[in-house]
CSV table of C-alpha atoms in Angstrom, one decimal:
chain,number,residue,atom,x,y,z
K,1,PRO,CA,-0.1,0.2,0.2
K,2,GLU,CA,1.1,3.8,-0.6
K,3,GLY,CA,1.6,5.9,2.3
K,4,GLY,CA,0.4,9.2,3.0
K,5,GLU,CA,-3.0,8.6,4.4
K,6,ALA,CA,-4.0,8.9,7.8
K,7,GLY,CA,-6.2,5.9,9.5
K,8,GLY,CA,-3.4,3.9,11.3
K,9,ARG,CA,-0.5,3.7,8.2
K,10,LEU,CA,2.8,2.3,10.4
K,11,VAL,CA,4.7,2.6,7.2
K,12,ALA,CA,5.6,5.5,4.5
K,13,MET,CA,6.1,4.4,1.1
K,14,GLY,CA,5.8,6.0,-2.0
K,15,THR,CA,7.2,9.4,-3.5
K,16,PRO,CA,9.0,11.5,-0.8
K,17,GLU,CA,5.4,13.6,-0.7
K,18,GLN,CA,3.6,10.6,0.1
K,19,CYS,CA,6.2,9.4,2.7
K,20,ALA,CA,6.0,13.3,4.6
K,21,ALA,CA,2.2,13.1,4.0
K,22,THR,CA,2.3,9.8,6.2
K,23,VAL,CA,4.8,11.3,8.7
K,24,GLN,CA,2.3,14.3,9.0
K,25,ALA,CA,-0.6,11.9,9.6
K,26,GLN,CA,1.2,10.0,12.4
K,27,PHE,CA,1.9,13.4,14.3
K,28,ASP,CA,-1.7,14.4,13.5
K,29,LEU,CA,-2.8,11.4,15.4
K,30,GLY,CA,-0.9,12.2,18.3
K,31,VAL,CA,2.5,10.5,18.3
K,32,ASP,CA,5.3,11.8,19.9
K,33,SER,CA,8.2,11.0,17.6
K,34,VAL,CA,8.5,8.8,14.3
K,35,ILE,CA,11.5,6.5,13.4
K,36,LEU,CA,12.8,7.0,10.0
K,37,HIS,CA,15.0,3.6,9.2
K,38,GLY,CA,15.3,1.0,6.7
K,39,ALA,CA,16.9,3.2,4.4
K,40,THR,CA,20.2,5.2,3.7
K,41,PRO,CA,20.9,8.8,4.5
K,42,ALA,CA,20.7,9.4,0.8
K,43,GLU,CA,17.5,7.8,0.2
K,44,LEU,CA,15.6,9.7,3.1
K,45,THR,CA,16.9,13.2,2.0
K,46,PRO,CA,14.2,13.5,0.0
K,47,VAL,CA,11.8,12.4,2.3
K,48,VAL,CA,13.0,15.0,5.0
K,49,ASP,CA,13.2,17.5,2.3
K,50,ALA,CA,9.4,16.9,1.4
K,51,TYR,CA,8.2,16.8,5.2
K,52,ARG,CA,10.0,20.1,6.1
K,53,LYS,CA,7.6,21.6,3.1
K,54,VAL,CA,4.7,20.4,5.1
K,55,ARG,CA,5.5,20.6,8.9
K,56,PRO,CA,3.7,23.1,10.4
K,57,ALA,CA,6.4,25.4,11.9
K,58,ASP,CA,4.9,25.7,15.6
K,59,ARG,CA,4.5,22.1,16.0
K,60,PHE,CA,7.7,21.6,18.0
K,61,VAL,CA,8.5,24.6,19.5
K,62,GLY,CA,9.9,24.5,23.1
K,63,LEU,CA,10.7,20.7,22.8
K,64,PRO,CA,14.1,19.1,22.6
K,65,ALA,CA,15.7,18.5,19.2
K,66,ASN,CA,16.5,15.3,20.5
K,67,PRO,CA,14.2,13.9,23.7
K,68,GLY,CA,16.1,10.8,24.0
K,69,ARG,CA,19.2,12.0,24.9
């Protein structure tokens, strides 16, 4: 199945824009974070770039960049 839709999708697949939409949908559902794995940094770069375009600017204001540290 292609990513980019809400409704319980756990895997982001498809174009960078579809993957970014899936990540955004997960945050909209209330997750605290997402993990992008199973791909090289070069493969994830277009996804991260696409997510930057749709991410609400104020979503993470006041939160640490890496709360796991």
